mmCIF file of C-alpha atoms in Angstrom:
data_model
loop_
_atom_site.group_PDB
_atom_site.id
_atom_site.type_symbol
_atom_site.label_atom_id
_atom_site.label_comp_id
_atom_site.label_asym_id
_atom_site.label_seq_id
_atom_site.Cartn_x
_atom_site.Cartn_y
_atom_site.Cartn_z
ATOM 1 C CA MET A 42 20.777 -12.695 -15.335
ATOM 2 C CA ASP A 43 18.819 -11.681 -12.615
ATOM 3 C CA ARG A 44 17.107 -8.870 -14.263
ATOM 4 C CA MET A 45 15.291 -7.906 -11.493
ATOM 5 C CA GLY A 46 17.812 -7.902 -8.891
ATOM 6 C CA ASP A 47 19.608 -5.664 -11.223
ATOM 7 C CA LEU A 48 16.808 -3.316 -11.590
ATOM 8 C CA ASP A 49 16.670 -3.150 -7.804
ATOM 9 C CA VAL A 50 19.557 -2.506 -7.065
ATOM 10 C CA PHE A 51 19.699 0.082 -9.823
ATOM 11 C CA ALA A 52 16.320 1.749 -7.752
ATOM 12 C CA GLN A 53 18.143 1.421 -4.493
ATOM 13 C CA VAL A 54 21.219 3.197 -5.707
ATOM 14 C CA VAL A 55 18.743 6.154 -6.811
ATOM 15 C CA THR A 56 16.910 6.498 -3.920
ATOM 16 C CA ALA A 57 19.886 6.105 -1.523
ATOM 17 C CA ARG A 58 21.405 8.747 -3.923
ATOM 18 C CA SER A 59 24.999 6.459 -2.796
ATOM 19 C CA MET A 60 26.563 3.010 -4.101
ATOM 20 C CA SER A 61 27.852 3.028 -0.978
ATOM 21 C CA ALA A 62 24.591 3.439 1.197
ATOM 22 C CA ALA A 63 22.509 1.264 -1.303
ATOM 23 C CA GLY A 64 24.949 -1.766 -0.460
ATOM 24 C CA ARG A 65 24.256 -1.313 3.417
ATOM 25 C CA GLU A 66 20.800 -1.208 2.571
ATOM 26 C CA MET A 67 21.087 -4.554 0.425
ATOM 27 C CA GLY A 68 24.233 -6.338 2.671
ATOM 28 C CA LEU A 69 26.375 -5.763 -0.619
ATOM 29 C CA SER A 70 29.703 -4.251 -1.206
ATOM 30 C CA THR A 71 30.247 -1.370 -3.036
ATOM 31 C CA ALA A 72 32.174 -3.139 -5.800
ATOM 32 C CA VAL A 73 29.238 -5.476 -6.024
ATOM 33 C CA ILE A 74 26.838 -2.896 -6.330
ATOM 34 C CA SER A 75 29.101 -0.734 -9.050
ATOM 35 C CA LYS A 76 29.418 -4.030 -11.140
ATOM 36 C CA ARG A 77 25.614 -4.715 -11.208
ATOM 37 C CA ILE A 78 25.050 -1.367 -12.213
ATOM 38 C CA ARG A 79 27.775 -1.515 -14.819
ATOM 39 C CA ARG A 80 26.282 -4.874 -16.292
ATOM 40 C CA LEU A 81 22.902 -3.306 -16.640
ATOM 41 C CA GLU A 82 23.886 -0.546 -18.152
ATOM 42 C CA GLU A 83 26.318 -3.061 -20.760
ATOM 43 C CA ARG A 84 22.867 -5.013 -21.626
ATOM 44 C CA LEU A 85 20.946 -1.709 -21.873
ATOM 45 C CA GLY A 86 23.647 -0.141 -24.083
ATOM 46 C CA VAL A 87 23.436 3.269 -22.429
ATOM 47 C CA ARG A 88 24.317 5.185 -19.521
ATOM 48 C CA LEU A 89 21.826 5.378 -16.597
ATOM 49 C CA LEU A 90 24.038 7.000 -13.820
ATOM 50 C CA GLN A 91 26.362 9.936 -14.153
ATOM 51 C CA ARG A 92 29.109 9.251 -11.616
ATOM 52 C CA THR A 93 31.243 11.599 -9.816
ATOM 53 C CA THR A 94 33.576 11.674 -6.443
ATOM 54 C CA ARG A 95 30.446 13.602 -4.545
ATOM 55 C CA GLN A 96 27.225 12.609 -6.068
ATOM 56 C CA ILE A 97 25.284 10.313 -8.328
ATOM 57 C CA THR A 98 22.915 11.768 -11.501
ATOM 58 C CA LEU A 99 20.218 10.333 -13.754
ATOM 59 C CA THR A 100 20.698 10.216 -17.095
ATOM 60 C CA GLU A 101 17.523 10.877 -19.482
ATOM 61 C CA ALA A 102 17.297 7.182 -19.637
ATOM 62 C CA GLY A 103 18.265 6.824 -16.238
ATOM 63 C CA GLN A 104 15.299 8.612 -14.869
ATOM 64 C CA GLY A 105 13.053 6.823 -17.582
ATOM 65 C CA LEU A 106 14.301 3.585 -16.368
ATOM 66 C CA TYR A 107 14.163 4.570 -12.930
ATOM 67 C CA GLU A 108 10.255 5.554 -12.858
ATOM 68 C CA ARG A 109 9.559 2.432 -14.538
ATOM 69 C CA ALA A 110 11.730 -0.082 -12.559
ATOM 70 C CA VAL A 111 9.751 1.411 -9.223
ATOM 71 C CA ALA A 112 6.524 0.652 -10.541
ATOM 72 C CA ILE A 113 7.588 -2.621 -11.887
ATOM 73 C CA LEU A 114 9.216 -3.239 -8.055
ATOM 74 C CA ALA A 115 6.168 -2.077 -6.348
ATOM 75 C CA SER A 116 3.765 -4.599 -8.216
ATOM 76 C CA VAL A 117 5.971 -7.634 -7.387
ATOM 77 C CA GLU A 118 6.033 -6.616 -3.891
ATOM 78 C CA GLU A 119 2.260 -5.951 -3.694
ATOM 79 C CA ALA A 120 1.819 -9.767 -5.076
ATOM 80 C CA GLU A 121 4.301 -11.234 -2.937
ATOM 81 C CA ALA A 122 2.400 -9.299 -0.056
ATOM 82 C CA TRP A 123 -0.823 -10.685 -1.052
ATOM 83 C CA VAL A 124 0.335 -14.058 -0.473
ATOM 84 C CA ALA A 125 2.197 -13.579 2.944
ATOM 85 C CA ARG A 126 -0.773 -11.396 4.464
ATOM 86 C CA GLY A 127 -2.691 -14.277 4.215
ATOM 87 C CA SER A 128 -0.420 -16.734 6.197
ATOM 88 C CA ALA A 129 2.213 -15.003 8.372
ATOM 89 C CA GLU A 130 1.258 -14.231 11.813
ATOM 90 C CA VAL A 131 1.863 -10.957 13.439
ATOM 91 C CA ARG A 132 3.713 -11.320 16.911
ATOM 92 C CA GLY A 133 7.026 -9.655 18.694
ATOM 93 C CA VAL A 134 7.792 -6.120 19.464
ATOM 94 C CA LEU A 135 6.761 -3.483 17.233
ATOM 95 C CA LYS A 136 8.534 0.053 18.295
ATOM 96 C CA VAL A 137 6.758 3.048 16.908
ATOM 97 C CA SER A 138 8.374 6.855 17.108
ATOM 98 C CA ALA A 139 5.240 9.736 16.864
ATOM 99 C CA PRO A 140 4.780 13.197 17.605
ATOM 100 C CA THR A 141 4.373 13.843 21.304
ATOM 101 C CA SER A 142 0.933 15.698 20.922
ATOM 102 C CA PHE A 143 -0.214 13.408 17.598
ATOM 103 C CA GLY A 144 0.912 10.613 19.584
ATOM 104 C CA ARG A 145 -1.151 11.251 22.556
ATOM 105 C CA LEU A 146 -4.328 12.640 20.678
ATOM 106 C CA HIS A 147 -4.571 10.166 17.952
ATOM 107 C CA ILE A 148 -2.695 6.979 18.358
ATOM 108 C CA ALA A 149 -2.512 5.778 21.691
ATOM 109 C CA PRO A 150 -6.621 5.806 22.568
ATOM 110 C CA ARG A 151 -6.656 3.935 19.260
ATOM 111 C CA LEU A 152 -4.625 1.136 19.955
ATOM 112 C CA LEU A 153 -6.835 -1.214 22.194
ATOM 113 C CA PRO A 154 -8.620 -2.563 19.093
ATOM 114 C CA PHE A 155 -5.362 -3.139 17.498
ATOM 115 C CA LEU A 156 -3.677 -4.879 19.857
ATOM 116 C CA ARG A 157 -6.978 -6.960 20.365
ATOM 117 C CA ARG A 158 -7.107 -8.224 16.913
ATOM 118 C CA HIS A 159 -3.329 -8.959 17.423
ATOM 119 C CA PRO A 160 -2.451 -10.311 21.140
ATOM 120 C CA ASN A 161 0.614 -11.440 19.982
ATOM 121 C CA LEU A 162 2.416 -8.400 19.558
ATOM 122 C CA THR A 163 3.767 -5.778 21.617
ATOM 123 C CA VAL A 164 3.115 -2.379 20.980
ATOM 124 C CA ASP A 165 6.903 -0.200 21.909
ATOM 125 C CA LEU A 166 5.175 3.569 21.656
ATOM 126 C CA ASN A 167 8.247 6.265 21.939
ATOM 127 C CA LEU A 168 6.588 9.948 21.725
ATOM 128 C CA SER A 169 9.034 13.157 20.896
ATOM 129 C CA ASP A 170 9.297 15.784 18.749
ATOM 130 C CA GLU A 171 12.741 15.043 18.241
ATOM 131 C CA PHE A 172 13.980 13.861 14.758
ATOM 132 C CA ILE A 173 14.674 10.113 15.450
ATOM 133 C CA ASP A 174 17.318 8.056 13.421
ATOM 134 C CA LEU A 175 14.584 4.828 12.531
ATOM 135 C CA VAL A 176 17.901 2.731 11.680
ATOM 136 C CA GLY A 177 20.123 3.754 14.174
ATOM 137 C CA GLU A 178 17.462 3.750 17.411
ATOM 138 C CA GLY A 179 15.952 0.360 16.340
ATOM 139 C CA TYR A 180 12.517 1.419 15.422
ATOM 140 C CA ASP A 181 10.351 -0.452 12.867
ATOM 141 C CA VAL A 182 7.930 2.793 11.886
ATOM 142 C CA ALA A 183 7.544 6.387 13.083
ATOM 143 C CA VAL A 184 4.422 8.758 12.155
ATOM 144 C CA ARG A 185 5.797 11.797 10.884
ATOM 145 C CA ILE A 186 4.173 15.365 9.968
ATOM 146 C CA ALA A 187 6.775 16.784 7.565
ATOM 147 C CA ASP A 188 7.097 17.461 3.589
ATOM 148 C CA LEU A 189 8.524 13.804 2.443
ATOM 149 C CA ALA A 190 7.708 14.965 -1.487
ATOM 150 C CA ASP A 191 11.312 14.933 -2.103
ATOM 151 C CA SER A 192 12.674 12.524 0.817
ATOM 152 C CA SER A 193 14.367 9.272 -0.187
ATOM 153 C CA LEU A 194 12.418 8.050 3.036
ATOM 154 C CA VAL A 195 10.039 4.723 2.285
ATOM 155 C CA ALA A 196 6.491 6.441 3.299
ATOM 156 C CA ARG A 197 3.015 6.148 3.078
ATOM 157 C CA ARG A 198 1.005 8.981 3.233
ATOM 158 C CA LEU A 199 -1.729 8.630 5.987
ATOM 159 C CA ALA A 200 -3.766 12.152 6.041
ATOM 160 C CA PRO A 201 -3.540 16.025 5.127
ATOM 161 C CA ASN A 202 -2.313 17.945 7.716
ATOM 162 C CA HIS A 203 -4.207 21.335 7.486
ATOM 163 C CA ARG A 204 -2.640 24.184 9.722
ATOM 164 C CA LEU A 205 -4.053 27.683 10.196
ATOM 165 C CA LEU A 206 -3.715 30.448 12.201
ATOM 166 C CA VAL A 207 -5.741 30.684 15.048
ATOM 167 C CA ALA A 208 -6.540 32.788 18.169
ATOM 168 C CA ALA A 209 -8.853 33.076 21.449
ATOM 169 C CA PRO A 210 -11.748 35.511 21.026
ATOM 170 C CA ALA A 211 -10.327 37.251 24.209
ATOM 171 C CA TYR A 212 -7.118 38.036 22.588
ATOM 172 C CA LEU A 213 -8.969 39.383 19.544
ATOM 173 C CA GLU A 214 -11.038 41.527 21.411
ATOM 174 C CA ARG A 215 -8.229 42.944 23.034
ATOM 175 C CA THR A 216 -5.979 43.798 19.947
ATOM 176 C CA GLY A 217 -8.459 43.456 16.619
ATOM 177 C CA VAL A 218 -8.976 40.999 14.250
ATOM 178 C CA PRO A 219 -5.952 41.479 11.636
ATOM 179 C CA GLN A 220 -7.015 42.073 8.085
ATOM 180 C CA SER A 221 -3.978 40.979 5.965
ATOM 181 C CA VAL A 222 -0.857 39.270 6.325
ATOM 182 C CA ASP A 223 1.035 42.640 6.652
ATOM 183 C CA ASP A 224 -1.265 43.266 9.811
ATOM 184 C CA LEU A 225 0.663 40.291 11.489
ATOM 185 C CA PRO A 226 4.033 41.535 12.717
ATOM 186 C CA GLN A 227 1.725 43.966 15.255
ATOM 187 C CA HIS A 228 0.666 40.650 16.719
ATOM 188 C CA THR A 229 1.629 38.747 19.693
ATOM 189 C CA LEU A 230 2.897 35.252 17.511
ATOM 190 C CA ILE A 231 3.576 32.237 19.477
ATOM 191 C CA ALA A 232 5.422 29.606 17.462
ATOM 192 C CA HIS A 233 7.071 26.236 18.502
ATOM 193 C CA ASN A 234 10.896 26.056 17.668
ATOM 194 C CA SER A 235 10.913 28.625 14.730
ATOM 195 C CA ASP A 236 11.701 32.434 14.155
ATOM 196 C CA HIS A 237 9.553 32.839 11.241
ATOM 197 C CA TRP A 238 6.279 31.164 9.470
ATOM 198 C CA ARG A 239 6.134 30.321 5.786
ATOM 199 C CA LEU A 240 2.020 31.153 4.823
ATOM 200 C CA GLU A 241 0.794 30.144 1.442
ATOM 201 C CA GLY A 242 -2.718 32.168 0.466
ATOM 202 C CA PRO A 243 -4.615 33.674 -2.209
ATOM 203 C CA HIS A 244 -1.521 36.067 -3.525
ATOM 204 C CA GLY A 245 1.185 33.251 -3.121
ATOM 205 C CA GLN A 246 3.720 32.565 -0.270
ATOM 206 C CA HIS A 247 4.498 35.108 2.792
ATOM 207 C CA VAL A 248 7.172 34.742 5.483
ATOM 208 C CA VAL A 249 6.345 36.198 8.159
ATOM 209 C CA ARG A 250 8.999 36.615 10.834
ATOM 210 C CA ILE A 251 7.730 35.895 14.847
ATOM 211 C CA ASN A 252 8.952 38.198 18.093
ATOM 212 C CA ALA A 253 7.335 36.667 20.557
ATOM 213 C CA PRO A 254 7.402 37.047 24.353
ATOM 214 C CA LEU A 255 7.193 33.154 24.816
ATOM 215 C CA ARG A 256 10.032 30.774 23.035
ATOM 216 C CA THR A 257 9.312 27.278 23.682
ATOM 217 C CA ASN A 258 10.167 24.002 22.574
ATOM 218 C CA SER A 259 7.037 22.408 23.420
ATOM 219 C CA SER A 260 3.934 22.143 20.909
ATOM 220 C CA GLU A 261 1.894 21.609 23.853
ATOM 221 C CA VAL A 262 2.703 24.737 25.592
ATOM 222 C CA VAL A 263 2.126 26.802 22.302
ATOM 223 C CA ARG A 264 -1.288 24.965 21.961
ATOM 224 C CA GLU A 265 -1.946 25.943 25.529
ATOM 225 C CA ALA A 266 -0.482 29.584 25.509
ATOM 226 C CA VAL A 267 -2.772 30.389 22.458
ATOM 227 C CA ILE A 268 -6.018 29.016 24.086
ATOM 228 C CA ALA A 269 -5.258 31.182 27.174
ATOM 229 C CA GLY A 270 -5.416 34.359 25.113
ATOM 230 C CA MET A 271 -1.441 35.178 24.660
ATOM 231 C CA GLY A 272 -1.828 35.845 21.246
ATOM 232 C CA ILE A 273 -2.113 34.012 17.333
ATOM 233 C CA ALA A 274 -0.367 30.304 16.487
ATOM 234 C CA LEU A 275 0.055 28.438 13.761
ATOM 235 C CA ARG A 276 -1.808 25.062 14.868
ATOM 236 C CA SER A 277 -2.961 21.675 12.907
ATOM 237 C CA THR A 278 -6.313 20.787 12.836
ATOM 238 C CA TRP A 279 -6.176 17.536 14.406
ATOM 239 C CA ASP A 280 -4.451 19.465 17.535
ATOM 240 C CA ILE A 281 -7.363 22.089 17.956
ATOM 241 C CA GLY A 282 -10.179 20.630 15.975
ATOM 242 C CA PRO A 283 -12.365 20.352 19.194
ATOM 243 C CA GLU A 284 -11.354 24.018 20.098
ATOM 244 C CA LEU A 285 -12.354 25.291 16.653
ATOM 245 C CA ARG A 286 -15.909 23.539 16.521
ATOM 246 C CA SER A 287 -17.165 25.021 20.139
ATOM 247 C CA GLY A 288 -15.887 28.580 19.416
ATOM 248 C CA GLN A 289 -13.373 28.664 22.220
ATOM 249 C CA LEU A 290 -10.500 29.333 19.514
ATOM 250 C CA ARG A 291 -11.332 31.352 16.182
ATOM 251 C CA ALA A 292 -9.581 31.280 12.640
ATOM 252 C CA VAL A 293 -7.690 34.058 11.919
ATOM 253 C CA LEU A 294 -7.008 35.175 8.210
ATOM 254 C CA PRO A 295 -8.763 31.962 7.013
ATOM 255 C CA GLY A 296 -7.081 32.137 3.603
ATOM 256 C CA TYR A 297 -3.683 31.456 4.668
ATOM 257 C CA GLY A 298 -1.961 28.885 6.062
ATOM 258 C CA ALA A 299 1.014 25.996 6.066
ATOM 259 C CA SER A 300 1.590 24.405 3.009
ATOM 260 C CA ASN A 301 -0.471 21.542 1.948
ATOM 261 C CA ARG A 302 2.789 19.639 1.164
ATOM 262 C CA VAL A 303 2.936 18.700 4.890
ATOM 263 C CA ALA A 304 1.140 15.885 5.851
ATOM 264 C CA VAL A 305 0.868 12.986 8.257
ATOM 265 C CA TYR A 306 3.238 9.743 6.959
ATOM 266 C CA ALA A 307 4.061 6.638 7.988
ATOM 267 C CA VAL A 308 7.729 6.550 7.442
ATOM 268 C CA TYR A 309 9.937 2.792 7.499
ATOM 269 C CA PRO A 310 13.564 2.088 7.064
ATOM 270 C CA SER A 311 12.864 0.133 3.781
ATOM 271 C CA ARG A 312 10.545 -1.424 1.473
ATOM 272 C CA ARG A 313 12.540 -4.844 1.519
ATOM 273 C CA HIS A 314 11.205 -7.745 3.253
ATOM 274 C CA LEU A 315 8.525 -5.384 5.228
ATOM 275 C CA GLU A 316 7.321 -7.245 8.360
ATOM 276 C CA GLN A 317 3.826 -8.268 8.529
ATOM 277 C CA LYS A 318 3.805 -6.702 12.088
ATOM 278 C CA VAL A 319 5.005 -3.103 10.069
ATOM 279 C CA ARG A 320 2.149 -4.044 7.650
ATOM 280 C CA VAL A 321 -0.397 -4.402 9.559
ATOM 281 C CA PHE A 322 -0.092 -1.436 11.771
ATOM 282 C CA VAL A 323 0.287 0.916 8.623
ATOM 283 C CA ASP A 324 -2.719 -0.488 7.400
ATOM 284 C CA HIS A 325 -4.532 0.054 10.400
ATOM 285 C CA LEU A 326 -3.621 4.219 10.961
ATOM 286 C CA ALA A 327 -4.540 4.871 7.373
ATOM 287 C CA ALA A 328 -8.093 2.742 7.953
ATOM 288 C CA LEU A 329 -8.348 5.493 10.897
ATOM 289 C CA PHE A 330 -7.034 8.704 9.255
ATOM 290 C CA GLY A 331 -7.407 9.178 5.594
ATOM 291 C CA PRO A 332 -7.532 11.671 2.965
ATOM 292 C CA THR A 333 -10.626 13.141 5.077
ATOM 293 C CA PRO A 334 -9.480 12.322 8.668
ATOM 294 C CA TYR A 335 -12.188 12.414 11.429
ATOM 295 C CA TRP A 336 -10.501 15.261 13.535
ATOM 296 C CA ASP A 337 -11.486 17.725 10.145
ATOM 297 C CA ASP A 338 -15.516 16.944 10.627
ATOM 298 C CA GLY A 339 -17.626 19.699 10.609
ATOM 299 C CA LEU A 340 -14.574 22.243 9.802
ATOM 300 C CA THR A 341 -14.524 24.875 7.125
ATOM 301 C CA LEU A 342 -11.067 24.441 5.415
ATOM 302 C CA SER A 343 -10.232 26.920 2.783
#
């Protein structure tokens, strides 16, 4: 009896939150998925999933099994990957999606040593700030800056993403420096595709509404506008670190910033049969960035 396979099916159903979605991921029919879940429940003598026509939820026993199954499957995958890593050749085309500014600043300039190590690999790097359907558009991996704590995506955290309120000295001299979050609505706030900021600080969370003279779908336009002295913006340190170090920009209300749950991740469609070209690329990025990324060097972060 394929016990490990049944655990894998169970974990896939929980991750996908759907038997049909898990079936598509694994190349199995919904009927086969359902039969294997039922077989696992019968063998264990407990109900693992509560199933309705609209959703699937875990029982207490199912939650416990899921947590242990994920750890077991990850250990098996790591063992197999360790064997394969030494012999698998990295070749072909690696299709990568990344946010426009981050890809331009922190991925493209660091591709040369990676490509020299893997001369039989071609990287197809597509930069866009739009949401990309990895499977539907045929991507191998995407770099995303998001809160993926509750996501069903397979993701590896590459680096923290610190976002600070910043402004040019000329703007602050002209308007004064805000002393509290309550002062922000009286200032010009510049944002990218948002009508509010959700800030976290020493007194909890604050929602700040944005009513600015500039609206844009371009994060880079926001960056240039704040440097030019148009107003206050909420920017990532990977984007404006040099300007903070040089004094071209100043931190405003340094005790406040965006959620620390947002981070830089590598996201890929499935952990099953992860291709070596994806693995080595993600390892390359993780080694470049890490928990204390180079772009935060010399910055005071609250």
